[in-house]
Coordinates of C-alpha atoms and ligand atoms in Angstrom, one line a residue:
X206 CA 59.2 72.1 -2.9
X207 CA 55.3 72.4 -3.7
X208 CA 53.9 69.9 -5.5
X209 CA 50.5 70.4 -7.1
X210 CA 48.1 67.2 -5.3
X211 CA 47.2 66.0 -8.7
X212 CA 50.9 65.0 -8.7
X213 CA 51.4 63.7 -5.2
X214 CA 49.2 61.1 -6.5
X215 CA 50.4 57.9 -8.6
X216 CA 48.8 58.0 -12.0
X217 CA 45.4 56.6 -12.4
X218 CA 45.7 52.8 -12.7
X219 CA 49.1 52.2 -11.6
X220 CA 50.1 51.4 -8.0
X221 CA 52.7 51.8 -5.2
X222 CA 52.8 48.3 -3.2
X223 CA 53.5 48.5 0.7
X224 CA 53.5 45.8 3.3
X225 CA 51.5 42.6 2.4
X226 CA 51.4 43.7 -1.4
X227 CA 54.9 44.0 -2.1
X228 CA 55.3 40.8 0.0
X229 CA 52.7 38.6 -1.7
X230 CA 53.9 39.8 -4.8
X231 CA 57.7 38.9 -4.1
X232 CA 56.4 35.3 -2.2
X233 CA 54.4 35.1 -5.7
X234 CA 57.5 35.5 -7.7
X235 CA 59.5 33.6 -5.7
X236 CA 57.1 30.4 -6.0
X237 CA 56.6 31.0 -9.8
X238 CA 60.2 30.9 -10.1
X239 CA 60.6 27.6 -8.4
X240 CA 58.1 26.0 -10.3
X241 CA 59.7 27.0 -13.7
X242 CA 63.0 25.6 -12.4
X243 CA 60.8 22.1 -11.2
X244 CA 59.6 22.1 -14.5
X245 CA 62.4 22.8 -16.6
X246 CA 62.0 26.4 -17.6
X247 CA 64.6 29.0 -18.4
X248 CA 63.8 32.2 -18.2
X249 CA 64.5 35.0 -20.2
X250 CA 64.4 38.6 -19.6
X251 CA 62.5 40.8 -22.7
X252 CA 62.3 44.3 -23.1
X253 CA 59.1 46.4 -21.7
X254 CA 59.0 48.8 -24.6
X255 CA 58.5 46.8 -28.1
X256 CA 57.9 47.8 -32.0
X257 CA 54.2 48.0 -32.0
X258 CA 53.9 45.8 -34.5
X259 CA 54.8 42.9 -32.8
X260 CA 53.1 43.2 -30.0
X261 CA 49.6 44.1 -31.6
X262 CA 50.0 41.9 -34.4
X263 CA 47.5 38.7 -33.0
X264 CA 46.5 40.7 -29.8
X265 CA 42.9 40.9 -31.2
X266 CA 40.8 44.4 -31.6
X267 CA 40.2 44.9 -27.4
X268 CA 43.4 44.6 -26.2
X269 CA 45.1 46.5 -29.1
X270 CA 42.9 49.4 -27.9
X271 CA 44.6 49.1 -24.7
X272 CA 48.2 49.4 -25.4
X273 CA 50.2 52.1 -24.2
X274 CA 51.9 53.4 -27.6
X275 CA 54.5 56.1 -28.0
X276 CA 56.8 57.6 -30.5
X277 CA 60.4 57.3 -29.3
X278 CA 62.7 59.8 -30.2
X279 CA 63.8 58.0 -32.9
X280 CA 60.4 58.3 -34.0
X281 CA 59.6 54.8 -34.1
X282 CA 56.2 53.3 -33.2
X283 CA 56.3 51.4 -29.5
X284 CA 54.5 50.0 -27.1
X285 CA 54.9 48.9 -23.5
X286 CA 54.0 45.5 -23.9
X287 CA 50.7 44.1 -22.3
X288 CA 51.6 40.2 -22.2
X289 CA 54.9 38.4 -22.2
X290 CA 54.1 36.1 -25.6
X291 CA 54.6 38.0 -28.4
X292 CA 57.8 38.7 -27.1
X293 CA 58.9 35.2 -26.3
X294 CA 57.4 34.1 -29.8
X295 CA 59.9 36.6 -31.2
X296 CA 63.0 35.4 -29.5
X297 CA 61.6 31.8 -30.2
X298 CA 61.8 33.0 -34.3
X299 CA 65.2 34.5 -33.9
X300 CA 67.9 34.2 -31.7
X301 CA 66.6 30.9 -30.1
X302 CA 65.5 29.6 -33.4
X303 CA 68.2 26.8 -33.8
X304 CA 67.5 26.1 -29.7
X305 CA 66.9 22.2 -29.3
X306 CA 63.1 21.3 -29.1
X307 CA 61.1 21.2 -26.8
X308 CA 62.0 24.9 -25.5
X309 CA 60.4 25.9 -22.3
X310 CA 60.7 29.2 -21.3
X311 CA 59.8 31.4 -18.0
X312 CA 59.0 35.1 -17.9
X313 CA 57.9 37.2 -14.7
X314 CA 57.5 41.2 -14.8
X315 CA 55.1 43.8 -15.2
X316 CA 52.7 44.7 -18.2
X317 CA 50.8 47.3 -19.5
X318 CA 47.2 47.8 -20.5
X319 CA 44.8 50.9 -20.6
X320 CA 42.2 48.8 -19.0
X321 CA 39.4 50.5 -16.7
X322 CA 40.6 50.6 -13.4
X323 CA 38.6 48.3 -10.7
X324 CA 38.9 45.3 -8.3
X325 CA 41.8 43.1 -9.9
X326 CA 42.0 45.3 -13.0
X327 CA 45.6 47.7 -13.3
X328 CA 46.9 49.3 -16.2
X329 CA 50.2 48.1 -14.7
X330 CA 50.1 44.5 -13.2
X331 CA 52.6 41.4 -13.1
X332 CA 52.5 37.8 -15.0
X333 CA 54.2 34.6 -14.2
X334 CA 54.5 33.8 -17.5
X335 CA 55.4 30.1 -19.1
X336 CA 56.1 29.0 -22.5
X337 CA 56.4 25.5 -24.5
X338 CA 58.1 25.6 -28.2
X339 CA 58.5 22.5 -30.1
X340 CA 55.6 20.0 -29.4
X341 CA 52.0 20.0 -31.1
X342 CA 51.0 16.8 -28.8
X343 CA 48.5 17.0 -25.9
X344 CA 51.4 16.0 -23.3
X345 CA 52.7 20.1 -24.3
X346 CA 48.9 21.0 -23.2
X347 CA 48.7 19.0 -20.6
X348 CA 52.3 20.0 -19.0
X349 CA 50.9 23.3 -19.2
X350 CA 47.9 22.5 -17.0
X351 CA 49.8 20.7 -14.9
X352 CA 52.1 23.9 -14.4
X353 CA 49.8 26.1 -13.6
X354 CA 48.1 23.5 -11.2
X355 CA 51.2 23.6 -9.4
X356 CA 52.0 27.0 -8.8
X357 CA 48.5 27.7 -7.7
X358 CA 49.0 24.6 -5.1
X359 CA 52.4 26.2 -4.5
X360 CA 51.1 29.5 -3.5
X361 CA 48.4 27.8 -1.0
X362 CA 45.2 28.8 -3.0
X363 CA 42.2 27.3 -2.4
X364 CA 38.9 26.9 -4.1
X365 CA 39.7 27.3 -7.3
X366 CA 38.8 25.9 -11.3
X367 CA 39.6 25.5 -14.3
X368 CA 37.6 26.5 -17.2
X369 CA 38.5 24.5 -20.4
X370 CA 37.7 24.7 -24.4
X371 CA 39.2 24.6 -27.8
X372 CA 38.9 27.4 -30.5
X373 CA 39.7 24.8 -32.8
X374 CA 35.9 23.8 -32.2
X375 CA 34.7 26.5 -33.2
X376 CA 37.1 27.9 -35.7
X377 CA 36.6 24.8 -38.3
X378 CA 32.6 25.0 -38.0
X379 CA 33.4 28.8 -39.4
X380 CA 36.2 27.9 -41.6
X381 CA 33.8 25.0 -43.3
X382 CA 31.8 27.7 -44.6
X383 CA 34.6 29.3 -46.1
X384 CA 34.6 32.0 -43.4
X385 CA 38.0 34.6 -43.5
X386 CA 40.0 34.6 -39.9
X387 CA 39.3 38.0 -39.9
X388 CA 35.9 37.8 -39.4
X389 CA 36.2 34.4 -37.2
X390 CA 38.7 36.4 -35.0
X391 CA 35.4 39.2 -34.4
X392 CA 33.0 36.5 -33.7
X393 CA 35.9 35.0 -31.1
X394 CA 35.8 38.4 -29.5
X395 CA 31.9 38.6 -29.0
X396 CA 31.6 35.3 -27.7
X397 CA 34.9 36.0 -25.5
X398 CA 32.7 39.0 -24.2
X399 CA 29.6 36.6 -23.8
X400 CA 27.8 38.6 -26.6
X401 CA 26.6 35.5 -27.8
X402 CA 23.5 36.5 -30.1
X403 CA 26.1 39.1 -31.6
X404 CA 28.5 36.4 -32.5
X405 CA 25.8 34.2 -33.9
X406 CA 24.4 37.5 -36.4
X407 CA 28.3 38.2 -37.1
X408 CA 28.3 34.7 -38.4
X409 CA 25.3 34.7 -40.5
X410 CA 26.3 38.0 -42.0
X411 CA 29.5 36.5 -42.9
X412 CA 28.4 33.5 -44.4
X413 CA 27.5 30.6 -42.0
X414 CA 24.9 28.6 -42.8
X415 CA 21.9 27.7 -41.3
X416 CA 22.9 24.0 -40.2
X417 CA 27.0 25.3 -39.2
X418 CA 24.7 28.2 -37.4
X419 CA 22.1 25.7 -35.4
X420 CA 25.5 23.8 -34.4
X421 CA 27.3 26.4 -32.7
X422 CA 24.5 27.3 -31.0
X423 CA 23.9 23.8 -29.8
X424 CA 27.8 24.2 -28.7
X425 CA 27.6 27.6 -26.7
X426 CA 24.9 25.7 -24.8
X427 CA 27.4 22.7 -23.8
X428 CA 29.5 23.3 -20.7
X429 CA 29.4 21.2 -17.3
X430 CA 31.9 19.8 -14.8
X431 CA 31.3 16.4 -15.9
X432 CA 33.4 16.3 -19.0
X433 CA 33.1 13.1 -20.3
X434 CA 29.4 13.8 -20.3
X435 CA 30.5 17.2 -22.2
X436 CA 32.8 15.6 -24.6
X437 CA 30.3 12.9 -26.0
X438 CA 27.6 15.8 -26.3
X439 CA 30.4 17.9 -28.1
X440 CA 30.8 14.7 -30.2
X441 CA 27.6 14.4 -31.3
X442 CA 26.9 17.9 -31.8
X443 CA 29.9 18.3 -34.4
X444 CA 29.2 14.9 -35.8
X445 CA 29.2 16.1 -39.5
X446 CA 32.1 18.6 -38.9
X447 CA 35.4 16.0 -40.1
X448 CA 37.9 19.1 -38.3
X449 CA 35.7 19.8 -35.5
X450 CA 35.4 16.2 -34.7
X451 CA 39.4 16.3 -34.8
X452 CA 39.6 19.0 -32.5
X453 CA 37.1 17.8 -29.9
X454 CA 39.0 14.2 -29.6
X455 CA 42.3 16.4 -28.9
X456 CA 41.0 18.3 -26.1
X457 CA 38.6 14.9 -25.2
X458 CA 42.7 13.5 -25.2
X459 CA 43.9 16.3 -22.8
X460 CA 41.7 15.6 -20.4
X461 CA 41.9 12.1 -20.3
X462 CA 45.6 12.7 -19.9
X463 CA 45.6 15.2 -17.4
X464 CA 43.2 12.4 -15.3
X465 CA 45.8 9.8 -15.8
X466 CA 48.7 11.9 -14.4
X467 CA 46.0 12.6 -11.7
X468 CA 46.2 16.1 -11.7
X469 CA 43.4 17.0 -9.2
X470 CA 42.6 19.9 -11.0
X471 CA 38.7 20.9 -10.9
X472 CA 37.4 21.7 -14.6
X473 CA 34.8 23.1 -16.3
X474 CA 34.6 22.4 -19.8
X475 CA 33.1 24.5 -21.9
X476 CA 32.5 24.2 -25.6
X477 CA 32.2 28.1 -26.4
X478 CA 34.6 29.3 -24.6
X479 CA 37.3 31.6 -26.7
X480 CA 39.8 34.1 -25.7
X481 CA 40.2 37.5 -27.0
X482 CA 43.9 36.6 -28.2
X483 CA 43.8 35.8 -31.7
X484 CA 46.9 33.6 -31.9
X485 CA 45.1 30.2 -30.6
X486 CA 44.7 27.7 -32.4
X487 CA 43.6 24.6 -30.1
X488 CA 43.2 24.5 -25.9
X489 CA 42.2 27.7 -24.1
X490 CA 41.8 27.8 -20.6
X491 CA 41.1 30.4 -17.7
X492 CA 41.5 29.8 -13.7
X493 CA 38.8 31.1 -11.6
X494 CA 38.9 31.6 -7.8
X495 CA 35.4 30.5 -6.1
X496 CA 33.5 33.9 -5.1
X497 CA 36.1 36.0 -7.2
X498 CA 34.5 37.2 -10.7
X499 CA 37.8 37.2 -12.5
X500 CA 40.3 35.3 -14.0
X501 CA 43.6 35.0 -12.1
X502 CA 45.6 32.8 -15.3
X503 CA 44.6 32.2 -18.5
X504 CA 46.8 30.5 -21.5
X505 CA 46.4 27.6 -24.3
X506 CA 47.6 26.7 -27.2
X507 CA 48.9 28.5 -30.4
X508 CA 50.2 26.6 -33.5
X509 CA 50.7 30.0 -36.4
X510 CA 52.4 32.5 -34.2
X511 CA 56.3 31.6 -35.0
X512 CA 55.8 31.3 -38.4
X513 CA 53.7 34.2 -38.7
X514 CA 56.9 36.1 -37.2
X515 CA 59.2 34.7 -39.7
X516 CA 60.3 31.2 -37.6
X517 CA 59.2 28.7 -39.3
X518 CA 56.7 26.4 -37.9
X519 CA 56.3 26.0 -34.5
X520 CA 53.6 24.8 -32.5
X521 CA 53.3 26.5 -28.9
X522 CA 51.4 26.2 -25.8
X523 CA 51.2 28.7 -22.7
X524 CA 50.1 30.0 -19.6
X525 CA 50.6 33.0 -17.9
X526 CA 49.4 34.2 -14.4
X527 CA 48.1 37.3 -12.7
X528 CA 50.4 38.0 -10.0
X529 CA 48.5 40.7 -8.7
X530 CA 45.3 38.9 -8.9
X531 CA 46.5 35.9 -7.6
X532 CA 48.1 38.1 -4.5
X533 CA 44.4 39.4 -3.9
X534 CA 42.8 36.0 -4.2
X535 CA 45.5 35.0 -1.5
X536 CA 44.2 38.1 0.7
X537 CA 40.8 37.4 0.6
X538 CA 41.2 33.5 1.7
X539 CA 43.6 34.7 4.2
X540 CA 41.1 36.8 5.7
X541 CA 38.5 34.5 5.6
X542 CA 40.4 32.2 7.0
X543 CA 41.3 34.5 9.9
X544 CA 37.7 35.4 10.2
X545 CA 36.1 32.1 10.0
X546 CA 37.9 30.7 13.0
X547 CA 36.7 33.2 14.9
X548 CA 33.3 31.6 14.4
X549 CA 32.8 28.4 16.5
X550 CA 29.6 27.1 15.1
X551 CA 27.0 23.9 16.3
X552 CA 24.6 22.2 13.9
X553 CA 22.1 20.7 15.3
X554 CA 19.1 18.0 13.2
X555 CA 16.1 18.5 15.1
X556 CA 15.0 14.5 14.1
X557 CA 18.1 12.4 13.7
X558 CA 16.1 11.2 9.8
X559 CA 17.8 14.6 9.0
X560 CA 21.3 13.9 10.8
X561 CA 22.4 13.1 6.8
X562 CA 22.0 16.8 5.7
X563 CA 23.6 18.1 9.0
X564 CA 26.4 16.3 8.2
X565 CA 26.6 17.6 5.2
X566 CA 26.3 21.7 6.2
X567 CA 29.2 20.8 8.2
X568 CA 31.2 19.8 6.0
X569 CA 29.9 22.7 4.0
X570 CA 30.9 25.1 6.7
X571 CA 33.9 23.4 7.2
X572 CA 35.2 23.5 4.0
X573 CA 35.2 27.3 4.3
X574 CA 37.0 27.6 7.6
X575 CA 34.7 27.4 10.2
X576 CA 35.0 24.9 13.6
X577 CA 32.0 22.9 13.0
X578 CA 30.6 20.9 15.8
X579 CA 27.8 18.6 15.1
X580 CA 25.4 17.4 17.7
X581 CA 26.0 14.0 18.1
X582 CA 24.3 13.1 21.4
X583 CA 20.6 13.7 19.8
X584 CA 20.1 15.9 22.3
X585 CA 17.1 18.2 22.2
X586 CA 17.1 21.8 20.4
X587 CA 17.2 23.1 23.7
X588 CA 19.2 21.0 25.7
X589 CA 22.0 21.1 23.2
X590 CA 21.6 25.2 22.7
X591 CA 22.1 25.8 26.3
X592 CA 25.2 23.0 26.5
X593 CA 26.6 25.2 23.4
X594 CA 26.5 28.5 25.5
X595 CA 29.1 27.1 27.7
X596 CA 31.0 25.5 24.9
X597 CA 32.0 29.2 23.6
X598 CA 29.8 28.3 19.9
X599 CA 29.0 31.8 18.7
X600 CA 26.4 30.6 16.0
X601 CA 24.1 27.3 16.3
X602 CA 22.7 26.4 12.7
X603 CA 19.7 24.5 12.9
X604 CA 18.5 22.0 10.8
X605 CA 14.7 21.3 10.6
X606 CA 12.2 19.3 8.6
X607 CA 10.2 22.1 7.3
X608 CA 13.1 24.3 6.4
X609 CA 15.4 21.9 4.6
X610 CA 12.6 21.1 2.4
X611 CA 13.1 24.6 0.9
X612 CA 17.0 24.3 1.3
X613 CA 16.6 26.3 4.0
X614 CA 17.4 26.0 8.0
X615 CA 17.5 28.1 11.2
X616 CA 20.7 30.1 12.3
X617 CA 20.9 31.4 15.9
X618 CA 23.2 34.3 16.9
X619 CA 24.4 32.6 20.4
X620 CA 25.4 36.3 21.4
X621 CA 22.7 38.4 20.2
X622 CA 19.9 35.8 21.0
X623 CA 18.3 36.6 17.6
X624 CA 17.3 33.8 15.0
X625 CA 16.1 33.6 11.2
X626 CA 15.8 31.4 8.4
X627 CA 18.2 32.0 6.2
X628 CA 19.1 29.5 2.3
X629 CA 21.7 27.2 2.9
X630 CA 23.6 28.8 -0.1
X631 CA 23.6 32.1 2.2
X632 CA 24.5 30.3 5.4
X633 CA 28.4 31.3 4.7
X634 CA 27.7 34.9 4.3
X635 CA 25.3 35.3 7.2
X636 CA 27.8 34.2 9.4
X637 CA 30.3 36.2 8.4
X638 CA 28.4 39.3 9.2
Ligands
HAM1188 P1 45.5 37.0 -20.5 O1 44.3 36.2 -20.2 O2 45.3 38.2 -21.3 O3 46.6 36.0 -21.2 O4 46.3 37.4 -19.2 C1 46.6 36.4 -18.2 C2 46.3 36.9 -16.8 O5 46.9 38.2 -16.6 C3 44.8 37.1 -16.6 O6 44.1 35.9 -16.3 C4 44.9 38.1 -15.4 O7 45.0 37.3 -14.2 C5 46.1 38.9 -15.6 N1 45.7 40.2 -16.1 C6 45.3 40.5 -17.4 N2 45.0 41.8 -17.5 C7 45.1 42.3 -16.2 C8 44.9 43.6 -15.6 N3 44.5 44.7 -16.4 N4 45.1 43.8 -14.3 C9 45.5 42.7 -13.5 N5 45.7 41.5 -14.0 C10 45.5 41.3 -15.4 C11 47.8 36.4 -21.7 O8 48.3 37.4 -21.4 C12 48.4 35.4 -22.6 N6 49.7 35.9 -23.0 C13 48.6 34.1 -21.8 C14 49.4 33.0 -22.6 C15 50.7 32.7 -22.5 N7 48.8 32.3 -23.6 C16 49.8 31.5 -24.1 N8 50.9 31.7 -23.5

């Protein structure tokens, strides 16, 4: 039968999986699924078309945009839904409203969003997605973290972080001056889409004054890896803010927690961070993968959504991860990986005062997947470079006074006979080419 080519093709945004797709994806599954059951989670299976109202009603302005929404022949307004909590919320405000407390409950499927397609972005992709009812105590948030470090460890990824913050920061500096969530949901938005000097006009045109405005710009400036350090600046910049000061000790508590149980997981706390989801109230967080400009999980906490659907008051927190994101992530490290070990590489410290920062490139190169062998017979440039000929090294990095004082040093193709300075940041790449 003919088949105009238009048609022969799947429609724009959604995918067909072959091969390592469909198998990362089902591996993905598979180890979200054991997690859940580590943790305690029951899942539950929701529909993929929902009344539009539900799903849209704390979605915030973006993502509502993005919804698939039909008429069914019933000529009700639906949607395919685009994440996995308003539907869990709902089941949490009726049928499982009289389940003990806490509740924790595992979804996995696909979703639905009219996003622009591009690397990591489908208007059909998958979530692992996890949900605790019942708890408004940091242990909830810091299960949730816990979780998602887990899985993540689970799957095998590498090089990865955590960025931290709390809406609740930010939310009581606007509600002091009396600002409406309606407008504090906006300014969440802009700053969600880094349009920072936006957020800060939206705020002054809806009310906030000059000292609430200087303070969250001292905020949006406050993020590090260090978070004690960011906590006690947080502290201080807040100081006169009785809620704000409330909200920074609980996610100063989460942390501290989180330590304690020693979950290794790398952080980066940041005090303007928001989401565009408008049902949080307290933690937000989003994973990033190292050389990967996108999130691969994202969740946090939200207090108002049962009760807003009619279930009384329930305090939540939640995290839900990009399968398919999380599958390319995998890809790419695999490949690397593959790649690196290809490359057999030899640093060499011309005077052995900079043995230190050799060591340390290593390491460096190392961490990434490279064999790394470091001179360690303080041989000469050229005595070790024609010793590494016969040692199969395919790239000789080396490290000289001049150059490392401009964190720079030399790398020598071993094949081509060709050599340049090249940034230490850029080393990796270099060699990969
Ligand atoms: P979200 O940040 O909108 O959060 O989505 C979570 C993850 O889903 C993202 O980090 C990303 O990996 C993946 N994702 C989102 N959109 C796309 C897309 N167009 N293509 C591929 N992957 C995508 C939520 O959905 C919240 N419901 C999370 C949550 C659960 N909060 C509390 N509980």
């Amino acid at each position: 039968m003919w088949l105009a080519s238009e048609f022969r093709r799947t429609v724009r945004g959604m995918r067909d999986l072959i091969n390592e797709e469909a198998e990362n994806l089902r591996f993905i599954e598979q180890k979200a699924r054991k997690v859940s059951r580590l943790y305690g989670y029951k899942e539950v299976v929701t529909p993929l078309v929902e009344h539009y109202e539900l799903l849209a009603a704390k979605l915030g302005e973006e993502n509502r945009r993005r919804m698939f929404v039909f008429e069914d022949l019933g000529g009700r307004k639906v949607a395919l839904r685009p994440e996995f909590t308003a539907s869990v919320a709902r089941l949490v405000a009726t049928k499982m409203q009289s389940a003990p407390r806490p509740l924790r409950l595992f979804s996995i499927g696909s979703l639905y969003r009219y996003d622009e397609p591009q690397f990591g972005r489908y208007r059909e992709f998958w979530q692992a997605n996890y949900e605790l009812f019942g708890s408004n105590k940091s242990e909830a948030d810091v299960e949730i973290l816990a979780l998602t470090n887990s899985l993540l460890k689970e799957i095998g990824l590498k090089s990865y972080f955590f960025k931290v913050g709390h809406v609740g920061i930010l939310r009581s500096i606007l509600s002091h001056d009396g600002i409406a969530e309606e407008q504090q949901n906006s300014i969440m938005q802009l700053l969600d889409k880094k349009q920072v000097d936006i957020a800060l006009e939206t705020a002054k045109n809806a009310g906030s004054s000059k000292s609430s405005l200087d303070t969250l710009e001292t905020l949006l400036n406050i993020k590090g890896r260090q978070s004690d350090v960011v906590i006690s600046e947080i502290y201080e910049a807040v100081k006169s803010y009785s809620e704000a000061l409330e909200a920074a000790g609980n996610l100063s508590e989460i942390i501290t927690m989180l330590k304690a149980g020693c979950v290794d997981a790398d952080l980066l706390v940041e005090a303007g961070f928001a989401r565009g989801l408008e049902y949080y109230t307290g933690l937000v967080f989003e994973v990033f993968v190292v050389d990967m400009d996108i999130a691969v999980g994202g969740g946090g906490r939200y207090d108002r959504l049962i009760e807003l659907f009619g279930g009384g008051q329930v305090p939540a927190v939640g995290a839900a991860l990009g399968v398919d994101r999380l599958s390319l992530a995998l890809q790419k490290q695999r490949q690397i990986s593959q790649r690196s070990e290809e490359r057999r590489i030899l640093v060499v410290a011309v005077e052995s005062s900079l043995f230190g920062q050799a060591f340390k490139i290593s390491n460096m190169l190392r961490e990434k997947g490279f064999i790394v062998e470091l001179e360690v017979m303080r041989r000469s440039v050229s005595k070790a470079l024609s010793d590494a000929d016969r040692r199969g090294i395919t790239h000789a990095v080396i490290v000289g006074s001049k150059e490392i004082k401009q964190n720079m040093v030399v790398l020598r193709s071993m094949r081509e006979r060709t050599q340049e300075i090249v940034p230490i940041e850029h080393l990796f790449e270099r060699i990969m080419q």
